[in-house]
Structure formats: structure tokens, C-alpha cells
Coordinates of C-alpha atoms and ligand atoms in Angstrom, one line a residue:
X1 CA -22.1 4.4 19.6
X2 CA -23.5 5.6 22.8
X3 CA -24.6 9.1 23.4
X4 CA -22.1 10.6 25.3
X5 CA -19.4 9.4 22.9
X6 CA -21.1 11.1 20.2
X7 CA -21.6 14.3 22.1
X8 CA -17.9 14.1 22.6
X9 CA -16.8 13.8 19.2
X10 CA -19.3 16.0 18.1
X11 CA -17.7 19.0 20.2
X12 CA -14.4 17.9 19.1
X13 CA -15.6 18.4 15.3
X14 CA -16.7 22.0 16.6
X15 CA -13.2 22.8 17.6
X16 CA -11.0 24.9 15.4
X17 CA -8.1 24.0 13.2
X18 CA -5.9 20.9 12.7
X19 CA -4.8 19.1 15.8
X20 CA -1.0 18.9 17.0
X21 CA 0.3 15.3 17.5
X22 CA -0.3 15.7 21.0
X23 CA -3.9 16.8 20.4
X24 CA -4.5 14.0 17.9
X25 CA -3.4 11.6 20.6
X26 CA -5.8 13.0 23.5
X27 CA -8.6 12.8 20.9
X28 CA -8.1 9.3 20.2
X29 CA -7.3 8.4 23.8
X30 CA -10.8 10.0 24.5
X31 CA -12.8 7.7 22.3
X32 CA -10.1 4.5 23.5
X33 CA -13.6 2.7 24.6
X34 CA -15.2 2.9 21.4
X35 CA -14.6 -0.2 19.0
X36 CA -13.0 0.5 15.8
X37 CA -16.1 -0.5 14.0
X38 CA -18.2 1.9 15.8
X39 CA -15.5 4.6 15.4
X40 CA -15.1 4.0 11.7
X41 CA -18.7 5.8 10.8
X42 CA -18.4 8.3 13.3
X43 CA -17.9 11.4 10.9
X44 CA -17.3 13.9 13.8
X45 CA -14.4 11.9 14.9
X46 CA -12.9 11.7 11.5
X47 CA -13.6 15.4 10.4
X48 CA -11.5 16.4 13.0
X49 CA -8.7 14.0 11.5
X50 CA -9.7 15.7 8.5
X51 CA -8.6 19.2 9.1
X52 CA -4.9 17.8 9.1
X53 CA -5.2 17.5 5.2
X54 CA -5.4 20.3 3.2
X55 CA -7.4 19.5 0.2
X56 CA -8.1 20.8 -3.0
X57 CA -11.6 22.3 -3.3
X58 CA -11.6 21.5 -7.3
X59 CA -12.5 18.1 -7.0
X60 CA -13.3 15.1 -4.5
X61 CA -10.0 12.9 -4.6
X62 CA -10.9 9.5 -4.8
X63 CA -7.3 8.6 -5.8
X64 CA -5.3 8.0 -2.9
X65 CA -4.0 5.0 -4.3
X66 CA -1.4 6.4 -6.2
X67 CA 0.1 8.9 -3.5
X68 CA -1.6 8.9 0.0
X69 CA -0.4 12.6 0.4
X70 CA 1.0 13.6 3.8
X71 CA -1.3 15.2 6.4
X72 CA -0.1 18.5 7.5
X73 CA 1.6 17.5 10.8
X74 CA 3.8 15.2 9.0
X75 CA 4.5 17.9 6.5
X76 CA 5.5 20.0 8.9
X77 CA 8.0 17.6 10.3
X78 CA 9.5 17.0 7.0
X79 CA 10.0 20.6 6.0
X80 CA 11.6 20.6 9.3
X81 CA 14.0 18.0 8.2
X82 CA 14.7 19.4 5.1
X83 CA 15.8 22.8 7.2
X84 CA 18.0 20.7 9.4
X85 CA 19.9 18.6 6.8
X86 CA 20.1 22.0 4.7
X87 CA 22.0 23.4 7.6
X88 CA 24.1 20.4 8.4
X89 CA 25.1 19.4 5.0
X90 CA 28.0 16.9 4.6
X91 CA 28.5 17.0 8.4
X92 CA 25.0 15.0 8.8
X93 CA 25.9 12.8 5.7
X94 CA 29.2 11.8 7.4
X95 CA 28.2 11.5 10.8
X96 CA 24.7 9.9 11.5
X97 CA 23.1 9.6 8.0
X98 CA 23.4 5.5 8.1
X99 CA 22.6 5.4 12.0
X100 CA 19.5 7.3 11.6
X101 CA 18.6 5.0 8.3
X102 CA 18.9 2.1 10.7
X103 CA 16.7 3.5 13.1
X104 CA 14.1 4.4 10.6
X105 CA 14.1 0.9 9.5
X106 CA 14.2 -0.7 13.0
X107 CA 10.9 1.6 13.5
X108 CA 9.5 0.1 10.2
X109 CA 10.5 -3.6 11.5
X110 CA 8.2 -2.9 14.6
X111 CA 5.1 -2.1 12.4
X112 CA 5.5 -4.7 10.2
X113 CA 6.2 -7.1 12.9
X114 CA 9.6 -8.6 11.6
X115 CA 13.0 -8.4 12.9
X116 CA 15.0 -5.4 12.0
X117 CA 17.7 -7.5 10.3
X118 CA 15.3 -8.8 7.7
X119 CA 14.0 -5.3 6.6
X120 CA 15.8 -2.4 4.5
X121 CA 14.6 1.0 3.3
X122 CA 14.6 1.2 -0.6
X123 CA 13.2 3.7 -2.7
X124 CA 9.9 2.3 -3.4
X125 CA 8.1 -0.9 -4.6
X126 CA 9.5 -1.1 -8.0
X127 CA 13.3 -1.1 -6.3
X128 CA 12.5 -3.8 -3.7
X129 CA 10.8 -6.2 -6.0
X130 CA 12.7 -5.7 -9.2
X131 CA 15.9 -6.2 -7.0
X132 CA 15.0 -9.8 -6.1
X133 CA 13.4 -10.6 -9.6
X134 CA 16.9 -9.3 -11.1
X135 CA 19.1 -10.7 -8.3
X136 CA 17.8 -14.4 -8.2
X137 CA 20.3 -17.0 -9.4
X138 CA 18.2 -17.7 -12.6
X139 CA 19.1 -20.7 -14.7
X140 CA 18.0 -20.8 -18.2
X141 CA 14.7 -23.0 -18.2
X142 CA 13.9 -22.0 -14.7
X143 CA 10.1 -20.8 -14.6
X144 CA 8.4 -18.2 -12.7
X145 CA 4.8 -17.6 -12.1
X146 CA 2.9 -14.1 -12.2
X147 CA -0.4 -12.7 -12.7
X148 CA -1.8 -10.5 -15.4
X149 CA -3.2 -8.3 -13.0
X150 CA 0.0 -7.5 -11.1
X151 CA 1.7 -4.3 -11.5
X152 CA 3.3 -3.7 -14.9
X153 CA 6.7 -2.7 -13.6
X154 CA 7.3 -6.0 -12.2
X155 CA 5.8 -7.9 -15.2
X156 CA 8.6 -6.1 -17.4
X157 CA 11.1 -6.8 -15.4
X158 CA 10.4 -10.9 -15.5
X159 CA 10.2 -10.2 -19.4
X160 CA 13.8 -8.6 -19.0
X161 CA 15.2 -11.7 -17.1
X162 CA 13.3 -13.7 -19.3
X163 CA 15.5 -12.4 -22.4
X164 CA 18.6 -12.4 -20.4
X165 CA 18.9 -15.6 -18.7
X166 CA 16.1 -17.6 -20.6
X167 CA 13.6 -18.0 -18.0
X168 CA 10.2 -18.8 -18.9
X169 CA 7.1 -16.7 -17.5
X170 CA 4.0 -18.2 -16.8
X171 CA 1.2 -15.7 -16.3
X172 CA -2.1 -16.7 -14.5
X173 CA -5.3 -14.6 -14.4
X174 CA -7.0 -13.9 -11.1
X175 CA -10.8 -13.5 -11.1
X176 CA -12.4 -10.7 -9.8
X177 CA -14.9 -12.6 -7.9
X178 CA -13.5 -15.6 -6.3
X179 CA -15.8 -18.0 -4.5
X180 CA -13.1 -19.6 -2.1
X181 CA -9.6 -19.1 -1.1
X182 CA -9.0 -22.5 -2.6
X183 CA -10.0 -21.2 -6.0
X184 CA -7.0 -18.8 -5.8
X185 CA -4.4 -21.6 -4.2
X186 CA -5.2 -24.0 -7.3
X187 CA -4.9 -21.2 -9.9
X188 CA -1.3 -20.4 -8.5
X189 CA -0.7 -24.3 -7.6
X190 CA -1.8 -25.3 -11.3
X191 CA 0.9 -23.1 -12.9
X192 CA 3.8 -24.7 -10.8
X193 CA 6.2 -27.3 -12.3
X194 CA 9.6 -28.7 -11.0
X195 CA 11.2 -26.0 -12.9
X196 CA 9.5 -23.3 -11.0
X197 CA 11.8 -21.0 -8.6
X198 CA 9.6 -18.0 -7.8
X199 CA 6.2 -17.2 -7.8
X200 CA 5.2 -13.5 -7.6
X201 CA 1.8 -12.6 -5.9
X202 CA 0.0 -9.2 -4.8
X203 CA -1.0 -9.1 -1.4
X204 CA -3.9 -6.2 -2.7
X205 CA -4.4 -6.3 -6.5
X206 CA -3.9 -2.3 -7.4
X207 CA -6.6 -2.2 -10.1
X208 CA -9.4 -4.0 -8.1
X209 CA -8.3 -3.7 -4.4
X210 CA -9.0 -7.5 -4.0
X211 CA -6.7 -9.1 -1.5
X212 CA -5.5 -12.6 -1.9
X213 CA -5.2 -15.4 0.6
X214 CA -1.4 -14.9 0.8
X215 CA -0.8 -17.3 3.6
X216 CA -2.6 -20.1 2.0
X217 CA -0.7 -19.5 -1.2
X218 CA 2.8 -19.3 0.3
X219 CA 2.1 -22.7 2.3
X220 CA 1.2 -24.2 -1.0
X221 CA 4.0 -22.8 -2.7
X222 CA 6.7 -23.7 -0.1
X223 CA 5.2 -27.3 -0.1
X224 CA 6.0 -27.4 -3.7
X225 CA 9.5 -26.1 -3.5
X226 CA 8.9 -22.8 -4.6
X227 CA 9.8 -19.5 -3.1
X228 CA 7.1 -16.5 -2.8
X229 CA 7.5 -13.0 -3.7
X230 CA 4.7 -10.5 -2.4
X231 CA 3.8 -7.1 -3.9
X232 CA 2.4 -5.4 -1.0
X233 CA 2.4 -1.9 -2.4
X234 CA -1.2 -1.4 -1.4
X235 CA -1.5 -3.6 2.0
X236 CA 1.2 -2.4 4.5
X237 CA -0.2 0.1 6.5
X238 CA -3.7 0.0 5.1
X239 CA -5.1 -3.1 7.1
X240 CA -3.3 -5.4 9.9
X241 CA -1.0 -7.8 9.5
X242 CA 2.5 -8.9 10.3
X243 CA 4.8 -9.9 7.2
X244 CA 6.1 -12.8 9.2
X245 CA 2.7 -14.2 9.3
X246 CA 2.1 -14.4 5.6
X247 CA 5.2 -16.9 5.4
X248 CA 6.5 -15.3 2.2
X249 CA 10.1 -15.2 1.3
X250 CA 10.2 -11.7 -0.1
X251 CA 8.0 -8.6 0.6
X252 CA 7.9 -5.0 -1.2
X253 CA 6.0 -2.0 -0.4
X254 CA 6.1 2.0 -1.0
X255 CA 5.6 4.2 1.8
X256 CA 4.3 7.1 0.2
X257 CA 1.3 5.2 -0.4
X258 CA -0.4 4.0 2.7
X259 CA 2.2 5.1 5.2
X260 CA 2.1 8.5 3.8
X261 CA 5.8 9.1 4.0
X262 CA 7.0 11.9 1.4
X263 CA 8.0 10.3 -1.8
X264 CA 10.9 8.4 -2.1
X265 CA 11.1 5.6 0.2
X266 CA 9.8 1.7 0.5
X267 CA 10.5 -1.4 2.2
X268 CA 12.0 -4.5 1.4
X269 CA 11.6 -7.3 3.5
X270 CA 13.6 -10.8 3.0
X271 CA 13.7 -13.9 5.1
X272 CA 17.0 -14.2 7.1
X273 CA 17.9 -17.6 5.1
X274 CA 17.1 -15.8 1.4
X275 CA 19.4 -12.8 2.2
X276 CA 22.6 -14.4 0.9
X277 CA 21.3 -16.0 -2.4
X278 CA 20.2 -12.5 -3.7
X279 CA 22.4 -10.6 -5.9
X280 CA 22.1 -6.6 -5.3
X281 CA 20.7 -4.3 -7.6
X282 CA 24.0 -1.7 -7.0
X283 CA 27.1 -3.5 -5.4
X284 CA 27.3 -2.8 -1.9
X285 CA 30.7 -2.9 -0.1
X286 CA 31.9 -5.8 1.7
X287 CA 29.6 -7.3 4.3
X288 CA 28.5 -10.7 5.5
X289 CA 26.4 -12.9 3.0
X290 CA 23.2 -12.6 5.2
X291 CA 23.5 -8.8 6.4
X292 CA 20.6 -7.5 4.3
X293 CA 22.5 -4.1 4.1
X294 CA 24.3 -5.8 1.3
X295 CA 21.0 -5.1 -0.6
X296 CA 20.8 -1.4 0.4
X297 CA 23.5 0.5 -1.5
X298 CA 22.0 3.2 -3.6
X299 CA 24.3 5.9 -2.9
X300 CA 23.3 9.4 -1.9
X301 CA 19.5 9.8 -1.7
X302 CA 17.1 12.2 0.2
X303 CA 17.9 11.6 3.7
X304 CA 15.0 14.1 5.0
X305 CA 12.6 11.7 3.3
X306 CA 14.5 8.8 5.3
X307 CA 13.7 10.8 8.6
X308 CA 9.9 11.5 7.9
X309 CA 9.1 7.6 8.3
X310 CA 9.4 8.0 12.1
X311 CA 6.8 11.2 12.0
X312 CA 4.5 9.1 9.5
X313 CA 4.6 6.1 11.6
X314 CA 3.8 8.3 14.6
X315 CA 0.8 9.4 13.1
X316 CA -0.2 6.0 12.1
X317 CA 0.2 4.9 15.6
X318 CA -1.8 7.5 16.7
X319 CA -4.6 6.6 14.6
X320 CA -4.2 3.1 15.3
X321 CA -3.9 0.6 12.2
X322 CA -7.3 -1.3 13.5
X323 CA -9.1 2.0 13.4
X324 CA -7.7 3.1 10.0
X325 CA -8.4 -0.7 8.5
X326 CA -12.1 -0.4 10.1
X327 CA -12.9 3.4 8.4
X328 CA -11.2 2.3 5.4
X329 CA -13.2 -0.6 4.9
X330 CA -16.6 1.0 6.2
X331 CA -15.7 3.7 3.5
X332 CA -15.4 1.4 0.6
X333 CA -18.5 -0.8 1.8
X334 CA -20.6 2.8 2.3
X335 CA -20.4 3.5 -1.4
X336 CA -20.1 0.1 -2.9
X337 CA -23.2 -1.7 -1.0
X338 CA -25.2 1.2 -2.3
X339 CA -24.4 0.8 -6.0
X340 CA -23.5 -3.2 -6.3
X341 CA -27.1 -4.1 -7.3
X342 CA -28.0 -1.3 -9.7
X343 CA -28.7 -2.8 -13.3
X344 CA -26.1 -0.4 -15.0
X345 CA -23.0 -0.9 -12.2
X346 CA -20.3 -3.7 -12.5
X347 CA -18.5 -3.7 -9.0
X348 CA -15.1 -5.4 -9.9
X349 CA -14.1 -5.8 -6.2
X350 CA -15.6 -8.7 -4.0
X351 CA -17.9 -7.7 -1.3
X352 CA -16.6 -10.3 1.3
X353 CA -14.8 -8.0 4.0
X354 CA -11.8 -10.7 4.0
X355 CA -11.1 -10.0 0.1
X356 CA -11.1 -6.0 0.0
X357 CA -10.6 -3.1 2.2
X358 CA -10.4 0.9 1.1
X359 CA -10.1 0.1 -2.6
X360 CA -12.7 -1.1 -5.1
X361 CA -13.2 -0.6 -8.7
X362 CA -16.5 0.1 -10.3
X363 CA -17.6 0.3 -14.4
X364 CA -20.8 1.0 -16.3
X365 CA -22.0 -1.2 -18.5
X366 CA -21.2 -0.4 -22.1
X367 CA -18.9 2.4 -21.2
X368 CA -15.0 2.7 -21.6
X369 CA -13.5 3.4 -18.1
X370 CA -11.7 6.6 -19.6
X371 CA -15.2 8.0 -20.5
X372 CA -16.4 7.0 -17.0
X373 CA -13.5 8.6 -15.2
X374 CA -14.0 11.9 -17.4
X375 CA -17.8 12.0 -16.9
X376 CA -16.7 11.8 -13.0
X377 CA -14.3 14.5 -13.2
X378 CA -15.9 16.9 -15.6
X379 CA -19.5 16.8 -14.2
X380 CA -19.2 15.5 -10.6
X381 CA -15.8 16.7 -9.7
X382 CA -14.4 13.5 -8.9
X383 CA -11.0 12.3 -9.3
X384 CA -10.5 8.6 -9.8
X385 CA -8.3 6.0 -11.6
X386 CA -9.9 4.4 -14.9
X387 CA -8.4 1.0 -15.4
X388 CA -9.0 -0.9 -19.0
X389 CA -7.2 -4.1 -19.2
X390 CA -6.6 -7.7 -17.2
X391 CA -10.4 -8.3 -17.0
X392 CA -11.0 -4.8 -15.4
X393 CA -12.9 -2.2 -16.8
X394 CA -13.7 0.5 -14.6
X395 CA -12.7 3.5 -12.3
X396 CA -10.6 2.7 -9.1
X397 CA -11.8 4.2 -6.1
X398 CA -9.8 4.9 -3.7
X399 CA -10.6 7.0 -0.2
X400 CA -8.5 7.8 2.7
X401 CA -9.7 8.3 6.3
X402 CA -10.5 11.9 5.8
X403 CA -12.9 11.2 2.9
X404 CA -16.5 11.7 4.3
X405 CA -19.7 9.8 3.6
X406 CA -21.3 13.1 2.2
X407 CA -18.4 13.2 -0.6
X408 CA -19.3 9.3 -1.4
X409 CA -22.8 10.1 -1.7
X410 CA -21.9 12.2 -4.7
X411 CA -20.2 9.3 -6.5
X412 CA -23.1 7.1 -5.5
X413 CA -25.6 9.8 -7.2
X414 CA -23.1 9.8 -10.0
X415 CA -23.2 6.1 -10.5
X416 CA -26.8 6.2 -10.4
X417 CA -27.2 8.7 -13.1
X418 CA -24.7 7.5 -15.3
X419 CA -26.2 5.4 -18.2
Ligands
PLP501 C1 0.5 -3.1 -7.0 C2 1.8 -2.4 -7.0 N1 2.9 -2.8 -7.1 C3 4.2 -2.1 -7.3 C4 3.6 -0.7 -7.6 C5 5.0 0.5 -7.9 O1 4.8 1.4 -6.8 P1 6.0 2.2 -7.0 O2 5.8 3.0 -8.4 O3 6.1 3.3 -5.7 O4 7.5 1.6 -7.2 C6 2.5 -0.2 -7.4 C7 1.9 1.2 -7.7 O5 1.1 1.7 -7.7 C8 1.1 -0.9 -7.2 O6 -0.1 -0.5 -7.1

């Protein structure tokens, strides 16, 4: 970074409190000439963004993977929506509720890069993906493919569908350190038979942060006549991609994760030609077979959460997906590169930037992940998510853009000291 930019961001870091949406826009505009990769490590710039996050002083939060809580700018908008809905009551619900929800879905479709008639707002990834698993027209003997590293709720849904319809679930195991994309593609391909109907795959495996070569998996599966459902709980609004470029049939995500929407909203993308073949989770009023709103009836729900989607997208767009992705990858690499080669440390996430972004998982040889999590929390005041299963034994480390390199230095010291 040149000296002038450094001085500018250094000056901003010295400014008072949280910036408004407009103030943040101005800040980002002032560094528009700086590349995302240069800005990724500019602690002054990110210190200004950090001022929007109210953080507990008790611990360093390196568990932003479950819930990427709201910056104050968005929280204030959310509170405003709660007040407005409470003022309008039934009038709101009977007048503009559904138009507004449609507008939110359209705005989401813009950042997802898909058509608005291929995306709905659900309550979370679980609802989105379980609707597809439960809603396909299964016949006894049909086969589905998944991985033991997939999320438990979906694996349980496949088990239920197996008991109910007599389908066969084939579970593969994704290596933590694949050498090539083909290794992963072949792993899934080897499980396909002429009975295979659906392949579920994580875009980013939640326990390790590994990014899988989704486009190649979808192309392979389609060539063999198999539909693909992508679990995008951790990819959407974390790094840059457009859902249609993945060439999947179904994609689900939770908006309270990387988009920092209040709890209670997710997305489901269904490729236009597949909409008509899915049985909805909850029956909707009569609609055309290819109308995605057939899959969107959930009854009365927190509409103020829906409204805040627009504000969360505004915040996300101000930061910019390239800047966010670069910052998250920088933070992960900052700590993991310092400990990867330590003799007592096991990194469960690939170093290749194409195979990871903000999340990584680290273990200590011979130590239970829960014990590591305890020591990190009690001795070093670092909050993480211990994982012990599916070939992954370590703590998941998930910074957010506001995380500082100083905080990550504490993690590096801890991992260097813990034996
Ligand atoms: C990969 C993955 N899929 C699905 C889910 C379920 O998300 P939700 O509980 O928001 O439905 C999670 C949650 O962490 C996840 O990490």
C-alpha cells in the first residue's frame, strides 16, 4: 500500500465512533484505488469497520461460523423494522408483507447472481435443503450420495427419507487435504450408480472450511444423469461466486451466517426446470407448477427479519464481496501459516487459497478437541468451536472481518505454547 493511503486509513482509524452507512461508503470510496489484497491487511481500515461491531470484552470471538452477528448499523435498522411492524400490526401483514418479501428475494437474487424467480427466502439452510431431500419424488431403491463431513441435520433427513421410501444412502468421506480437484470429483463419481438420483455436497465443509470444486462435481454428476444439491451455508456472502455458475440444481444457505441478517432467514435456489418436481414442505395455495412460491408457504413468521435483509445487503455491498473475501482469507492465512509447520499442530484445512477462505480447523497432537477448546477459552480467552468426528479433530477457527491480527497473535501464541 502506498504511503498516502496508509496515512488516510490511519487517520480514519483515529476518528471517533461507529460510521453510519454513508460514512462507511465514503471510507470505502476513499480507498477504491487500493486492491482488495492490499486492503485485506490494512488494520487501520478494518479497525474503522470494527467500530460497528459491539464485542464482548470477556473473550476473543473466533466462532463467527454459527452466527455472524449484526454490525450495529444493521442492528439499528432491524430495531426500526421491529418498531414499525409493531406499529402497523395486521395492516402491514395484510397489505405489503408479501410484496416486500418478494422485493427482498429479488435483492438477494442480485447478489446470488440468479433470476428472482429461482430463489425464495426460507428460515435457514435446514429448511431449504430438507425441503428438497423430503420433497423429491423418491422411489424405493433410488440412491442418494452425501459425505460424512456434511451437516448433521441433512444427514438425518436422508436417514428419515430412507426409512420412509426405501432409498439407499451412500456416504463418502472427503479427505482433509486433497491434492487435486479430480480426487474429489472421482470420490463422488465412484459412488454413482444407475439408481443415483441426488448428490448432496457442501460448498464449504463447515467443520474444516474446505471449499469443494462444485462446478466440476456438478458437471460430472449431470453427465451421469444425477441432480446436485449444494449446501452453501458457509459460502454465500463469504466469498465471490454466482449460484448459476456452479451449475447445481438446488442451493441452500442461512443468511444469519455470512450475510449477517438477523436470525430466521435463509435462501433456497431451485433451477427453473426443477421447481415443478419438488413437493413443498408445507402445502401452498394453488400456483403454477414452475412458480417457486409453491415452495415458500411457512405461515406467519418474523417479517422484520425479512425486511432487514435489504440493510444487510447494503452493508455487504458497501464493504464489497472482493474486499470481504480477501480480508477473511488474509486473516485465516495470517494465523494458519504461522502454526501449520509446528510439530505439535495439525491443520485440518488445505493451505491452497482455492480450497479455503476465512474458516480453518486446528488440532494439537494427542489432545481432545474439547480439551483444546477449554484451554483456549479458559487460559487464553479465545472462543472457538471444538469438532471431534468425521476425520476432523480440532477447533474450528472462524474470524470475521472485524477480527484483528493482534487477536490472532494470541491464538498463535496459544497454539505455540499448548503441548
Ligand atoms: C454446512 C452447514 N449446513 C447446514 C447448516 C444448518 O444451518 P441452519 O441451522 O441455519 O439451518 C449449517 C449450520 O451451521 C452448516 O454449517
